[in-house]
Structures are given as C-alpha cells and as structure tokens.
Coordinates of N, CA and C in Angstrom, one line a residue:
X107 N 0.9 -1.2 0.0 CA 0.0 0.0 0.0 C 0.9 1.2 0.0
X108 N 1.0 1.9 -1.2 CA 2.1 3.3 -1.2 C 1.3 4.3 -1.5
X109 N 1.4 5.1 -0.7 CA 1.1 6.6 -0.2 C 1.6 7.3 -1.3
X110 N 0.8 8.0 -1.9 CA 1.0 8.5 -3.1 C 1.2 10.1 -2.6
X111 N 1.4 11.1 -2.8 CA 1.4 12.6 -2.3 C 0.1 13.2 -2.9
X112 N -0.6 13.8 -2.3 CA -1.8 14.1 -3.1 C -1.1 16.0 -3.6
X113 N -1.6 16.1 -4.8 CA -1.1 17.2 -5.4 C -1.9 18.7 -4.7
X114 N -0.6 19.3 -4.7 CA -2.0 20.9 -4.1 C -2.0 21.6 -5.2
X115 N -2.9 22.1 -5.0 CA -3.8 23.2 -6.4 C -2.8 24.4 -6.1
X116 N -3.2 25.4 -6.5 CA -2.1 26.7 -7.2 C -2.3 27.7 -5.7
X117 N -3.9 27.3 -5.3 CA -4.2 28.3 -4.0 C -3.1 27.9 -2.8
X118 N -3.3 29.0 -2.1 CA -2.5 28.6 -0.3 C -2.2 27.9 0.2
X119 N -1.8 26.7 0.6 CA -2.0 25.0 1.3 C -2.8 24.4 0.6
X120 N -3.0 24.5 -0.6 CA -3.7 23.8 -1.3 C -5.7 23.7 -1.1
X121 N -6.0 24.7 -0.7 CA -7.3 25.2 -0.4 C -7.8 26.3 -1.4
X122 N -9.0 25.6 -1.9 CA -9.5 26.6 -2.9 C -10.9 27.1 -2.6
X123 N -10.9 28.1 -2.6 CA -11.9 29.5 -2.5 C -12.9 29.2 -2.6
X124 N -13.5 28.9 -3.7 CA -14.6 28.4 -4.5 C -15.1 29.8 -4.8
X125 N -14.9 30.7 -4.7 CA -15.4 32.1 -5.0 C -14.3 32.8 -6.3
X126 N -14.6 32.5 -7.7 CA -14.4 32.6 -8.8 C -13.9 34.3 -8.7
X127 N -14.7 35.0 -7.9 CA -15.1 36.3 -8.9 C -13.6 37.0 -7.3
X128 N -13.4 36.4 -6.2 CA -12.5 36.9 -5.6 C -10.9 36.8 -6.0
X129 N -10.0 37.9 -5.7 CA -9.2 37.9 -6.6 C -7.9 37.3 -5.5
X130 N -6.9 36.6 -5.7 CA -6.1 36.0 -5.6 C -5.0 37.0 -4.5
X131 N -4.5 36.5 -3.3 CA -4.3 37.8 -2.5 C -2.5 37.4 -3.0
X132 N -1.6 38.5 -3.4 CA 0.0 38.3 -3.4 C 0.5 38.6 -2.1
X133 N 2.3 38.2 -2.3 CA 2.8 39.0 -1.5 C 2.9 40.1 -1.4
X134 N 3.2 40.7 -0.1 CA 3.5 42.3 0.2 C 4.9 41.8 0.7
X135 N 5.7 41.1 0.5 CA 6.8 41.7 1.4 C 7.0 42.3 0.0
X136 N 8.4 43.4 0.5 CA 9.1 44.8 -0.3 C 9.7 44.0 -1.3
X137 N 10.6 42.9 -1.2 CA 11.1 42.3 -2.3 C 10.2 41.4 -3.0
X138 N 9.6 41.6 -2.7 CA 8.5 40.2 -3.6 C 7.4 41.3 -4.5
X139 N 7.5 42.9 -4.4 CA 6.8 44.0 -5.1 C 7.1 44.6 -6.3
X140 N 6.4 44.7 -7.1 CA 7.1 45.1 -8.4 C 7.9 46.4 -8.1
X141 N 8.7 46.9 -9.2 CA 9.6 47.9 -8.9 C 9.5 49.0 -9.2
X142 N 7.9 49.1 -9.4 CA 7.7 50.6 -8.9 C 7.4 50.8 -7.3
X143 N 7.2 50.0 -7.0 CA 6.6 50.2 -5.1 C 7.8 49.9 -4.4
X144 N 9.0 49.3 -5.4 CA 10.1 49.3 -4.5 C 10.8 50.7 -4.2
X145 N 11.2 50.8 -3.3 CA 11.9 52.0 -2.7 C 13.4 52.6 -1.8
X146 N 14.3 52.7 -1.7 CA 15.6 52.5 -1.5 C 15.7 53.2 0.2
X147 N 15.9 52.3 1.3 CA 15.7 52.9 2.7 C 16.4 53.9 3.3
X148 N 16.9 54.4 2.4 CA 17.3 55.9 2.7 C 16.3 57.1 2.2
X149 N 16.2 56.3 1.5 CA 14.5 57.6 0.8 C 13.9 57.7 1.8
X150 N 13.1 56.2 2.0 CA 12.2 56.0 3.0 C 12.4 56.8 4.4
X151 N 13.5 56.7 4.8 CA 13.9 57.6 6.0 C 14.0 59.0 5.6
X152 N 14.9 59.1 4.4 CA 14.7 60.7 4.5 C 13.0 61.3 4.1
X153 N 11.8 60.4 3.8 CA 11.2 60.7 3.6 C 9.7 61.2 5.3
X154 N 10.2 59.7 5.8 CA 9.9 59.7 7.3 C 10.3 60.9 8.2
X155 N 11.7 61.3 8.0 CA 12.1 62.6 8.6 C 11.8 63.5 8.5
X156 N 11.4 63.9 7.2 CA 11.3 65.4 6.5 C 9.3 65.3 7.6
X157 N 9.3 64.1 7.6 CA 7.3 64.2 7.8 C 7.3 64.3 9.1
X158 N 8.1 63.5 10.1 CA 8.1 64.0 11.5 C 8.3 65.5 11.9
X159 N 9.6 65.7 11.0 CA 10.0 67.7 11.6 C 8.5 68.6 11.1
X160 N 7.9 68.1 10.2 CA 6.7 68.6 9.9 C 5.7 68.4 11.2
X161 N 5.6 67.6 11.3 CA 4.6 67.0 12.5 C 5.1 68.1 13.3
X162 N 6.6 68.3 13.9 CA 7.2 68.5 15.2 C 6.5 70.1 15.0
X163 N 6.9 70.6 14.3 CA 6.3 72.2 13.6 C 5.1 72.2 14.0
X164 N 3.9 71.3 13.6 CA 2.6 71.9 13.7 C 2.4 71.5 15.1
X165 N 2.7 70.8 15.8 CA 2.7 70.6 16.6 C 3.3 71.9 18.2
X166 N 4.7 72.4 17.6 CA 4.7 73.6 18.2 C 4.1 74.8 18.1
X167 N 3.5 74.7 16.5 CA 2.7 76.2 16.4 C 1.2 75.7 17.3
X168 N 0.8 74.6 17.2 CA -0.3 74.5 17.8 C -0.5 74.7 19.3
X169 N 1.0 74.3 20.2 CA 1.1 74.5 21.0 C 1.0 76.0 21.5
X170 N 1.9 76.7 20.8 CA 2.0 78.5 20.9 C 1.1 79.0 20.9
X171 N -0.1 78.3 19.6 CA -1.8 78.9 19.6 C -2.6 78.8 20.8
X172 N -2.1 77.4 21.4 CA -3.6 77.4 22.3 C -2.9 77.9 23.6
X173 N -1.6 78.3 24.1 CA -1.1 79.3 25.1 C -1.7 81.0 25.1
X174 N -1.1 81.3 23.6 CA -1.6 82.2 23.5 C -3.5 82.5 24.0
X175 N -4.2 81.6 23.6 CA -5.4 81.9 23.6 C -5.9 81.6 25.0
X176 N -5.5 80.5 25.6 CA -5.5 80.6 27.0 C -4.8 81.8 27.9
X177 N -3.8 82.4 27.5 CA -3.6 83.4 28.0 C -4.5 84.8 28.4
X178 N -5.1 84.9 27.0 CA -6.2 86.0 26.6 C -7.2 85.6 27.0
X179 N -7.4 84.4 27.2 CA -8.6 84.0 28.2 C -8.4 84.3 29.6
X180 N -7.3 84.1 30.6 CA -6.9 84.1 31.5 C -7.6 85.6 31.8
X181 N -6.3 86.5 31.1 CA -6.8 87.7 31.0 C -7.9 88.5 31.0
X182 N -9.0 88.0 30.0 CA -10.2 88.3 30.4 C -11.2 88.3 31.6
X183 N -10.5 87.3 32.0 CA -11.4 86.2 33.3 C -10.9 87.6 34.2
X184 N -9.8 87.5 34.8 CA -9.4 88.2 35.7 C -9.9 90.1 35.3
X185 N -10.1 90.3 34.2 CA -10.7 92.1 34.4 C -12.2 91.7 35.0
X186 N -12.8 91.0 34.6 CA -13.9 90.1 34.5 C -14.0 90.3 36.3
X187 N -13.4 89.2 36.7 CA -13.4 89.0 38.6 C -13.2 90.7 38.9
X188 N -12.2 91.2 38.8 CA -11.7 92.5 38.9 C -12.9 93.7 38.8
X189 N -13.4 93.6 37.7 CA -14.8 94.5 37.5 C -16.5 94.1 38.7
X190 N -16.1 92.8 38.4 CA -17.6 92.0 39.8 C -16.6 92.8 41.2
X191 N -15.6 92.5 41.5 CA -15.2 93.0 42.8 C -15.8 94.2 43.1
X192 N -14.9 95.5 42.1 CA -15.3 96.6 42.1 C -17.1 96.9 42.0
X193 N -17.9 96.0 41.5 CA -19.4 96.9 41.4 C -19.8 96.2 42.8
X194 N -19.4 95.1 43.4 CA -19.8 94.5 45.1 C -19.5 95.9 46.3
X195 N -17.9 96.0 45.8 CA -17.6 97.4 46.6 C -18.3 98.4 46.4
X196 N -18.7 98.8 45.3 CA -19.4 100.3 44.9 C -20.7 99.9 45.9
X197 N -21.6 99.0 45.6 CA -22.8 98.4 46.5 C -22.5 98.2 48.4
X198 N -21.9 97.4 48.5 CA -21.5 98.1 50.3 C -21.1 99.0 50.6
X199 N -20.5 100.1 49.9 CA -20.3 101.5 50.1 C -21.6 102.0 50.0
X200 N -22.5 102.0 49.1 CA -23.9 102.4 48.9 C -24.4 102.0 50.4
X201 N -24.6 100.7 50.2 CA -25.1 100.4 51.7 C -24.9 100.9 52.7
X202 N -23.6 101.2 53.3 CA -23.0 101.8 54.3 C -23.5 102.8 54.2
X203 N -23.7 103.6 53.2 CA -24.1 105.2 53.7 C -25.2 105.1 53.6
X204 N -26.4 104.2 53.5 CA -27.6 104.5 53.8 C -28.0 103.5 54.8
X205 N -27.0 102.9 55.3 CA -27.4 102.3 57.2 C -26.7 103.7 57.7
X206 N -25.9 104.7 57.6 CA -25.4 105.4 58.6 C -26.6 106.7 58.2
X207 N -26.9 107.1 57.0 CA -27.9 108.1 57.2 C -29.1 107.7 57.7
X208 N -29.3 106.8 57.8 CA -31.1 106.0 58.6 C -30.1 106.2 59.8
X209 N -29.2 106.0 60.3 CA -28.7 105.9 61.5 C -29.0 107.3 62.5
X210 N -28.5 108.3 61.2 CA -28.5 109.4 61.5 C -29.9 109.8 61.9
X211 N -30.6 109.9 61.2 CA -32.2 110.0 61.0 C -32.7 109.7 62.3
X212 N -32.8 108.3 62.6 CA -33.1 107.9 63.6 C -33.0 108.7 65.1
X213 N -31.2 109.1 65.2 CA -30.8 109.8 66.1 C -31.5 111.1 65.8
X214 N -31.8 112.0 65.0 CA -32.7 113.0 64.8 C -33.8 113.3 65.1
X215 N -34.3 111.9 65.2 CA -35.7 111.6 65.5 C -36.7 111.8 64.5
X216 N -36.0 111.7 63.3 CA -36.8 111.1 61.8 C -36.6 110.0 61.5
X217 N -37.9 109.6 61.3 CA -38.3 108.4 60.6 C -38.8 108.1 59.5
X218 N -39.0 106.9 58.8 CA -39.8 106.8 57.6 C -41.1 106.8 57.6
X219 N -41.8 106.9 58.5 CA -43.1 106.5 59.0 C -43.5 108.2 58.8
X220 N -42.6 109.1 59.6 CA -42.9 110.3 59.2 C -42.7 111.3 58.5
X221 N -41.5 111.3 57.8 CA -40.6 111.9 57.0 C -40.9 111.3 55.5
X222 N -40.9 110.3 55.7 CA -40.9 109.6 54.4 C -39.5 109.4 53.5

C-alpha cells in the first residue's frame, strides 16, 4: 500500500476558495513587489524625517496657539473677577451710607413713617 502525495492546487496549502469572482491575495513583502513600489531605505527615511519635523512644527505652532489663547482667556477672566469686585464694593459702600444716614435719622428723631 504506497502513499501517493496528493497534489495541491495553485491556492495557499492547497485550499481553494470556491469564489471565482474573488481575486487571488499576493505578496506584500518589499522584495516580492514590483519595482515601482520598491523604494531605497534611505529615501524612506529621508522621507519619514522630513514628515516628523513637519509633524514636530505643527505641533509647536499649535502649542503657541492654544497658550496664547489661554492666556487672553486668563486675562479676560481676571478684568472680568476685577470688575464684579469693584461693582460689590461700589454696592456696600452704597449700603454703608444709607445704614449710617437711617442711623442718622433715627438719632434726629426722623423716621420713615414720618418723613418719608
């Protein structure tokens, strides 16, 4: 009884698709790619480099932008707090003088009841 090798078909380990209309997957490694997609690894790098220092660029200008605009935000905030302070003070100063003129009044012996 001799073991014959059974033959594999053209597909992957010898497994076929059965789907006619799907197309046949190749290699990707770099040498196994026609020689237009091949590319020389110094390119590659000089081409990788040139794209990082780009990156690193927008990357710092973006950083400068959003300082800047937090800054002017900052800024605003604080005239902002600065201005509420100031109209709180103008208002207890109002206040104060009209608990010390009722105060006054009072000691005069005017009131609202009769003075109006």
């Amino acid at each position: 009884m001799s073991q014959e090798p059974v033959p594999l078909t053209s597909s992957s380990h010898g497994r076929v698709s059965g789907k006619s209309w799907k197309a046949q997957k190749s290699a990707t490694f770099r040498t196994q790619c026609s020689a237009g997609h091949r590319s020389n690894f110094e390119e590659r790098m000089k081409k990788t480099t040139k794209a990082n220092a780009a990156k690193k660029l927008e990357i710092e200008l973006k950083t400068e932008k959003n300082a800047d605009k937090q800054r002017r935000r900052e800024i605003t905030l604080e005239r902002k707090n600065a201005a509420e302070e100031r109209r709180r003070l103008e208002e207890d100063k109002a206040k104060m003088g009209a608990r010390k003129t009722a105060r006054l009044r009072r000691k005069a012996g005017r009131t609202k009841k009769i003075h109006g």
